[in-house]
XYZ file of C-alpha atoms in Angstrom:
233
model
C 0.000 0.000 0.000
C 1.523 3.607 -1.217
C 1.139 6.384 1.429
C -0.279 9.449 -0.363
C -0.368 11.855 2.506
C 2.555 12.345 5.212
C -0.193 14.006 6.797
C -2.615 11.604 7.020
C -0.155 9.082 8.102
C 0.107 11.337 11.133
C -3.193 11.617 11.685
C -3.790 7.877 12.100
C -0.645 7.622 14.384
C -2.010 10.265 16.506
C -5.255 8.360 16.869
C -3.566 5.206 17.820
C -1.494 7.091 20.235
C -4.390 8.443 22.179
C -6.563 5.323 22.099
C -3.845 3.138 23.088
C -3.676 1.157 26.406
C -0.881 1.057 28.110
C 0.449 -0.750 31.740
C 3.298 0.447 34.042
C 4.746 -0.774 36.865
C 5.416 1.253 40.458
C 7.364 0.354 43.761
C 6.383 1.628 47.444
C 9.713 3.578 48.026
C 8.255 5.928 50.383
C 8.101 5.762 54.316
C 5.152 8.617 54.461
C 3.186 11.313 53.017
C 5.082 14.545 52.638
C 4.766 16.510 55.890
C 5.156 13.372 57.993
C 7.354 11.765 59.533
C 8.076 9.498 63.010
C 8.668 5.579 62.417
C 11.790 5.136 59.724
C 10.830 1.647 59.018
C 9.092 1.111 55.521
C 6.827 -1.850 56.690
C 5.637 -1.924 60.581
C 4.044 -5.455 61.063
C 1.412 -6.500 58.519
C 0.565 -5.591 55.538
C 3.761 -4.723 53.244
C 2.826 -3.229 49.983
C 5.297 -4.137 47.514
C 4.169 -2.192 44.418
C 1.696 -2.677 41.828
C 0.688 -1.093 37.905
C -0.714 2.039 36.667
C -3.411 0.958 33.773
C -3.362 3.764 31.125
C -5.818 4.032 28.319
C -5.698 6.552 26.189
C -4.808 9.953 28.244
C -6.837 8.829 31.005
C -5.890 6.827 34.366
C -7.889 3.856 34.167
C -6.750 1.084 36.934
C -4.601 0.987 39.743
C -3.575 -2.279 40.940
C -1.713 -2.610 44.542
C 0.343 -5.512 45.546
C 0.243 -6.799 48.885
C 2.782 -9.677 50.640
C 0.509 -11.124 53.502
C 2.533 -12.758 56.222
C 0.388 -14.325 58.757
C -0.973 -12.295 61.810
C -4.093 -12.676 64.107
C -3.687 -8.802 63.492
C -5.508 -9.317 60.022
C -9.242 -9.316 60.514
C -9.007 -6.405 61.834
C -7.570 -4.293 58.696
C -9.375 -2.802 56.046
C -8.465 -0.429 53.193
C -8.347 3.081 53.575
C -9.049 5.420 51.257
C -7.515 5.743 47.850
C -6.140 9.260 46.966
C -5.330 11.410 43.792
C -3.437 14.187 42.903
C -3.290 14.766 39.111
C -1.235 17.769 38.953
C 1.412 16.875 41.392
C 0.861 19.854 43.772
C 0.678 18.065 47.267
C -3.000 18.917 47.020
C -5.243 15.818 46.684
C -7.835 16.047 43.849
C -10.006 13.300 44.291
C -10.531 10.578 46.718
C -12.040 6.825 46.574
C -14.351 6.910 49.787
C -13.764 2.929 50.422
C -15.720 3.789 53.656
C -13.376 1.537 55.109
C -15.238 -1.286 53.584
C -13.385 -4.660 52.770
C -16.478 -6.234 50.374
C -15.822 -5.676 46.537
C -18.194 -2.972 44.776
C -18.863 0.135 43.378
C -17.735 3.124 45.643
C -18.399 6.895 45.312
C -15.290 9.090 43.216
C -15.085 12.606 44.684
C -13.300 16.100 43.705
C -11.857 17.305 46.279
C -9.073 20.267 47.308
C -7.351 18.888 50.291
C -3.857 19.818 51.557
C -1.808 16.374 51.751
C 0.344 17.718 54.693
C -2.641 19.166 56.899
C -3.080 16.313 59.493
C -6.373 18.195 60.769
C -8.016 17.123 57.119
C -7.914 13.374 57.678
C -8.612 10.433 60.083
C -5.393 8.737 61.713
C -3.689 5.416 61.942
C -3.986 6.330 65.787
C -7.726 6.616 64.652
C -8.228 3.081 64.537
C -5.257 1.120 66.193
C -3.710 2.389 70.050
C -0.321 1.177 69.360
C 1.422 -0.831 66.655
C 1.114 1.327 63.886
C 2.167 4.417 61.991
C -0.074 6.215 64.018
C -0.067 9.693 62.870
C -0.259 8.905 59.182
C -3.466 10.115 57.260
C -5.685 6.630 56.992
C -9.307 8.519 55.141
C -10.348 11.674 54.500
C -12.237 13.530 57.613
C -16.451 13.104 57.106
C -16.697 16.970 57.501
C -14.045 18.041 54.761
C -15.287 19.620 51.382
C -16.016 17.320 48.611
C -18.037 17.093 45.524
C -19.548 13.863 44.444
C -18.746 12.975 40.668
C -22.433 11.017 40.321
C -19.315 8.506 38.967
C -17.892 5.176 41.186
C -14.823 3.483 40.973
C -15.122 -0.431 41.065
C -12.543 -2.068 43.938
C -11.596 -5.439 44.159
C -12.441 -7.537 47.707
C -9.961 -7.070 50.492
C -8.764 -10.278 51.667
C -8.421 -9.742 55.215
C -7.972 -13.203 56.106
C -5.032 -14.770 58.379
C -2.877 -16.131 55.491
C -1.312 -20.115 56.384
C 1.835 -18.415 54.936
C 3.591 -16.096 52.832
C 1.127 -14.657 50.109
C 0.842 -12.697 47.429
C -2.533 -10.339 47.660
C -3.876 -7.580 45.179
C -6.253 -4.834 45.605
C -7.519 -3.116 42.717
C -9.136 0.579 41.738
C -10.614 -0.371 38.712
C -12.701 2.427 36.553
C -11.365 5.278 37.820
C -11.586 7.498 34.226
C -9.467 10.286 35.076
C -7.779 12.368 32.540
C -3.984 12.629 33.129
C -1.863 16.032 32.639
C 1.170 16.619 31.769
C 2.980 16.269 34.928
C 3.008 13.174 37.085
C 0.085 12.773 39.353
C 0.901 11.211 43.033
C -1.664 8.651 44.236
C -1.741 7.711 48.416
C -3.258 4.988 49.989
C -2.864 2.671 53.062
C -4.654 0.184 55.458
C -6.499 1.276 58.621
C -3.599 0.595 60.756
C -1.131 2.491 58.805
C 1.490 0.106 59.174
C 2.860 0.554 55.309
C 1.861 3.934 53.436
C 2.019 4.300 49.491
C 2.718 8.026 48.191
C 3.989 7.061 44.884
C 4.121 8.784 41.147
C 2.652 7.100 37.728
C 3.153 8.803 34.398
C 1.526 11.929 33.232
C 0.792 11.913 29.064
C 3.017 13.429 27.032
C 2.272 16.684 25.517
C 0.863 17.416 21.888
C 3.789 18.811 20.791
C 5.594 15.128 21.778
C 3.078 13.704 19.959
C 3.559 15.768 17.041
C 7.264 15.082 17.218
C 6.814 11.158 17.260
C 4.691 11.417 14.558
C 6.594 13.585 12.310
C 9.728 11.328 13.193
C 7.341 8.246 11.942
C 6.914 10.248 8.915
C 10.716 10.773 8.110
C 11.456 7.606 8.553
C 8.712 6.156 5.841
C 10.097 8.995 4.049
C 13.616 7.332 3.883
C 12.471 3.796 3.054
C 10.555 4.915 0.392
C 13.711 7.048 -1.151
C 15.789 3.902 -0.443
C 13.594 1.835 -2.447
C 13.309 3.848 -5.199
């Protein structure tokens, strides 16, 4: 097939570009949430988060999936998630929040907009919230019941939370599937944790490129057909 038009070769590259899926992989290399600080250890007890993926379709964040290593612990039937948080622009201000409610059943829960400082302590409920001792007590767990939001009329589906006592060593995954938010330019941050705080995820997944990248690649694209067809001629 002969390519007539540089330009429409661009066009269609473009298209595939932004309708694309993509999947990339993070690791929980923080301690806390910026602003916070006490216990050095990564992992206090039960549960470690090891990492998970970033699902990317199109320019949007569509999944994220987060790895847990269950050891075993009579601690376990007590824990539940916590809630899942956002921040698109990478400004230390969360801008939308999962309200898991605390809930370990899988389901639809309510996506919210929301402008809350991610160092302001006052904003959220604490790890000392829900456990006396044993955990990383003065990390943020949810977001407070009387802090501004705005409900999205959208939900974002999560997978169960297996808070069972494991036999042994196991491999666990929790996933925010759904979640339909368009990405900028700039990494966005995402925070999350269990109700006793004992391992805390502040972590950064990719923002989209620009449309001037996209321009390049495509233009590059071009060049190169460019060149094989002067080759071959």
């Amino acid at each position: 097939m002969r390519l007539r038009s540089p330009l429409i070769f661009l066009a269609v590259i473009s298209l595939a570009i932004a309708g694309s899926a993509s999947a990339a992989s993070w690791t929980d290399t923080q301690i806390d949430w910026p602003g916070y600080s006490g216990d050095p250890r990564d992992v206090i007890g039960i549960p470690e988060i090891t990492g998970g993926t970033y699902v990317i379709e199109g320019k949007a964040l569509s999944a994220i999936t987060i790895d847990i290593l269950a050891k075993p612990s009579g601690f376990w039937p007590q824990l539940a998630p916590g809630d899942l948080f956002l921040d698109m622009n990478a400004d230390q201000i969360w801008d939308y929040f999962v309200d898991t409610d605390l809930a370990t059943a899988e389901g639809d829960y309510s996506l919210y907009e929301i402008a809350a400082d991610v160092t302001n302590p006052a904003l959220y409920d604490l790890g000392s919230d829900f456990f006396a001792s044993g955990s990383r007590g003065y990390q943020p767990v949810s977001l407070k019941d009387g802090v501004d939001r705005t409900d999205t009329g959208r939900t974002v589906h999560m997978s169960a939370f297996d808070n069972t006592n494991p036999a042994g060593m196991e491999n666990r995954q929790l996933v925010f599937s759904g979640i339909g938010i368009d990405l900028e330019a700039s990494p966005f941050y995402f925070g999350f944790t269990v109700n006793c705080a004992n391992d805390v995820v502040y972590e950064p997944g990719p923002g989209v490129p620009e449309p001037g990248t996209l321009l390049l690649l495509g233009t590059g694209l071009v060049g190169l057909v460019g060149l094989r067809r002067r080759r071959q001629s």
